[in-house]
Coordinates of C-alpha atoms in Angstrom, one line a residue:
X639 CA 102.4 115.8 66.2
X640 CA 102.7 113.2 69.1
X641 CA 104.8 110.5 68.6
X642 CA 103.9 106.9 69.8
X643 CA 107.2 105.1 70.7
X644 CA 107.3 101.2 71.0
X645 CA 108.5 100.1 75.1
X646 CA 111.4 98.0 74.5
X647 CA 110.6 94.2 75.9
X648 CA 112.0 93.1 79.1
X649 CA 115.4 93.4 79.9
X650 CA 117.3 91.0 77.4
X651 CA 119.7 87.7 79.2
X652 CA 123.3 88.2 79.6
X653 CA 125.2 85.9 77.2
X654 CA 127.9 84.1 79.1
X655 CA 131.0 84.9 76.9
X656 CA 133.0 81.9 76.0
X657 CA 136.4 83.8 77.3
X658 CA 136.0 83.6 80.8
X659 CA 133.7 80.2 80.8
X660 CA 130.0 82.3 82.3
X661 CA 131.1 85.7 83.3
X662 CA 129.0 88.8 82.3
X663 CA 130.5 90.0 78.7
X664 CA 131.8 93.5 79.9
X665 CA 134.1 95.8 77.5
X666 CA 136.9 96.8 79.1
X667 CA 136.9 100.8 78.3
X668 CA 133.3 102.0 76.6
X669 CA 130.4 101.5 77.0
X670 CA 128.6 97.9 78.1
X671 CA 125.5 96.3 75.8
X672 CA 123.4 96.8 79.3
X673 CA 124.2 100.6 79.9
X674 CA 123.3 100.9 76.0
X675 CA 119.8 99.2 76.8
X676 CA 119.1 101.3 79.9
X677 CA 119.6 104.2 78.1
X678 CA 117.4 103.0 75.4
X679 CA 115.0 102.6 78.1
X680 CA 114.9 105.7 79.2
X681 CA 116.0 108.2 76.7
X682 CA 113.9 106.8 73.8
X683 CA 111.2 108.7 74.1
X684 CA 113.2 112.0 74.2
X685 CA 115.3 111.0 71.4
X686 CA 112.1 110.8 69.2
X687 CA 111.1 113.6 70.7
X688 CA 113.8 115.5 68.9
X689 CA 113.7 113.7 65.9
X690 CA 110.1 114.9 66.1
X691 CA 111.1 118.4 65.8
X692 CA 113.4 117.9 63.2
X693 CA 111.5 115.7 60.6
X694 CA 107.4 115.7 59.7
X695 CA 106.9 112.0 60.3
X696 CA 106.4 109.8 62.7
X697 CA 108.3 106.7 60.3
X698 CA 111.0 109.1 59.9
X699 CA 111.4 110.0 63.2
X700 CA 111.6 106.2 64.2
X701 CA 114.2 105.1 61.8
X702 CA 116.6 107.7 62.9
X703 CA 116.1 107.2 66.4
X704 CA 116.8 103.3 65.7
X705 CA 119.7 104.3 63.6
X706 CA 121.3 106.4 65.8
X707 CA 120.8 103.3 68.2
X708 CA 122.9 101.1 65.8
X709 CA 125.6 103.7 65.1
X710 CA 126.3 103.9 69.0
X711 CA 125.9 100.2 69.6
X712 CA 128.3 99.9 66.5
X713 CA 130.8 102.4 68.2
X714 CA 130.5 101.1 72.0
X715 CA 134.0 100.5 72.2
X716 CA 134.8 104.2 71.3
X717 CA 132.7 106.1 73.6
X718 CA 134.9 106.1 76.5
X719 CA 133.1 107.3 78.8
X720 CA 129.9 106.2 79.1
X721 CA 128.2 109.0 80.5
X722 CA 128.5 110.8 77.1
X723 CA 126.3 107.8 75.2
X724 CA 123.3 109.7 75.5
X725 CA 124.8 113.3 74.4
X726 CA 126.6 111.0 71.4
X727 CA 122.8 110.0 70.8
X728 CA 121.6 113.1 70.6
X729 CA 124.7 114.4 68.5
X730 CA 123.3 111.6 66.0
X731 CA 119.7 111.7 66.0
X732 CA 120.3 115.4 64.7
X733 CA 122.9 114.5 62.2
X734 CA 120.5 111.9 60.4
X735 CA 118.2 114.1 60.8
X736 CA 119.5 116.2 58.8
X737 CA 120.7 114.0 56.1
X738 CA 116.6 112.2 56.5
X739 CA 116.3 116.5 55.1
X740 CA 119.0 116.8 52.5
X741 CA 118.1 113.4 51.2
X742 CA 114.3 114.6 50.6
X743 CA 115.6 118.6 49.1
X744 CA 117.3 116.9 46.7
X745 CA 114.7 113.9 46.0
X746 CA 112.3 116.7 45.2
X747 CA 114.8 118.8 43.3
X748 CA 115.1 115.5 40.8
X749 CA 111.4 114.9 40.5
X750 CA 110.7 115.7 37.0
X751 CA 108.7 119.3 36.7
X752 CA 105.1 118.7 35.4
X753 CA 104.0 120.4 32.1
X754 CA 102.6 124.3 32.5
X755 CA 98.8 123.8 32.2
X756 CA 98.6 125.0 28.8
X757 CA 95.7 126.9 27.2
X758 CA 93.6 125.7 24.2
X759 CA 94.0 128.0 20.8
X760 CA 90.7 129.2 21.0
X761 CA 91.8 130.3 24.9
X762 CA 95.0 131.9 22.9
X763 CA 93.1 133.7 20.7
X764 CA 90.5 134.7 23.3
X765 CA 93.2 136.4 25.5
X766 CA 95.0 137.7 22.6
X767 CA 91.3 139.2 21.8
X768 CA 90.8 140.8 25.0
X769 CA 94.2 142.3 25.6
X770 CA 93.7 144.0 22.1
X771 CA 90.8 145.4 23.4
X772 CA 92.1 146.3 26.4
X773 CA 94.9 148.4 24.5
X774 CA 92.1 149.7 22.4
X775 CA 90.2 151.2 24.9
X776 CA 93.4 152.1 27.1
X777 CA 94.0 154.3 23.9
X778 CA 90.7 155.7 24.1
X779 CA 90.9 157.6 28.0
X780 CA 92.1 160.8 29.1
X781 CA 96.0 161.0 29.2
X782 CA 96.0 161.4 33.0
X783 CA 93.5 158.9 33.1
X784 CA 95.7 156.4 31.4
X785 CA 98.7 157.5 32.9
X786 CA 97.3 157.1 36.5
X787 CA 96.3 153.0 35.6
X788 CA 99.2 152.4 33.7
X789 CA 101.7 153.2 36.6
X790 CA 99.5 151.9 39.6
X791 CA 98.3 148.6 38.0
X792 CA 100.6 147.6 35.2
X793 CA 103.9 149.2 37.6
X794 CA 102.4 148.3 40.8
X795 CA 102.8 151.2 42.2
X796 CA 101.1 152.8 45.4
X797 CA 98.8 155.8 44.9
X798 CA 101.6 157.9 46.9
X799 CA 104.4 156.6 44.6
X800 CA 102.1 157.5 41.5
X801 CA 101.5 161.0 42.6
X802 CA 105.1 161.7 43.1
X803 CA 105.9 160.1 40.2
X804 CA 103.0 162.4 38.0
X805 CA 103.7 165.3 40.3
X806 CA 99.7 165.2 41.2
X807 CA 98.0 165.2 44.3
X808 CA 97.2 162.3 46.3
X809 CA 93.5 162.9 45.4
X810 CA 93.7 163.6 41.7
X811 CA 95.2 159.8 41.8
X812 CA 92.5 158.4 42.9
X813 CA 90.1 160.5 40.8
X814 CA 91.9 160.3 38.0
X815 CA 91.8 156.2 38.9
X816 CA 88.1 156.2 39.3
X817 CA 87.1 157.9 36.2
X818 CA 89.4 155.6 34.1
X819 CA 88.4 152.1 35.9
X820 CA 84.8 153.3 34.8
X821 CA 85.7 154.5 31.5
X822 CA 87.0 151.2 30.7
X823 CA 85.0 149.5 32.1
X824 CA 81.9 150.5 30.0
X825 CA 84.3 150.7 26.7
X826 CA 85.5 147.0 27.0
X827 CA 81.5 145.7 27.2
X828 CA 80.6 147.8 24.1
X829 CA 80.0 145.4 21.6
X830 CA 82.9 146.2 18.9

């Protein structure tokens, strides 16, 4: 999904800093306002990028990116050295990331379930109907025969596991499968 990040605007004025009457406003150990802008510059991209990867949308991936901006510019005077800004960057564009995740898991976990699609009565009795019939005309094939659809439909079993199970061949299985399919088929569309 490509990303389209905004180019931040020209480079912003120095504010004079009212302690030294005009000198550039530089923090003593950390990292400056200006180094944070350069690297906004030209890691910004990259830093969506991998918010990109770790979140579906591009919103998403925007607000932790500017976050993660924040956070650092919050922290400046912490990051001592400021060749570790951008790796600090990273570090937090993944950890919002992942709380952007938790945040939706559990906003979808809370999401009230919607009601089963539930069938009519005439539906009800309709099924209850047919599965009657169904028993009715199970009850009316060959023993084998039953036994073969009984174990590989209504046990899911493969046509290997059902002749091991039966202690028939492979091809008796399948016979045996056939002639019951067909067998029932013709006794459940017999008028009753």
């Amino acid at each position: 999904m490509p990303v389209i990040a905004p180019m931040p605007a020209a480079r912003p004025a120095r504010i004079p800093s009212q302690r030294d009457g005009g000198a550039d406003d530089v923090v003593a150990a950390g990292t400056t306002v200006d180094h944070l802008t350069e690297t906004y510059r030209a890691h910004y991209r990259s830093l969506l990028g991998l918010a990109a990867l770790l979140l579906d949308d591009t919103a998403s991936c925007e607000d932790v990116v500017q976050e993660a901006f924040i956070r650092v510019h919050s922290a400046r005077k912490r990051v001592r050295d400021p060749e570790k800004t951008l790796a600090y960057l990273r570090q937090t564009v993944v950890n919002l990331s992942r709380s952007a995740l938790r945040r939706r898991i559990l906003g979808l976990k809370l999401l009230s379930k919607p009601m089963p699609d539930m069938a009519s009565a005439e539906e009800g009795a309709y099924d209850l109907l047919e599965r009657d019939s169904l028993i009715k005309a199970m009850k009316g094939l060959q023993r084998r025969q039953r036994e073969v659809l009984v174990l590989r439909y209504f046990a899911d079993m493969t046509e290997a596991q059902v002749a091991s199970t039966l202690g028939i061949s492979l091809g008796s299985v399948k016979a045996y499968g056939s002639r019951g399919i067909a067998a029932l088929r013709v006794a459940m569309e017999a008028p009753v």
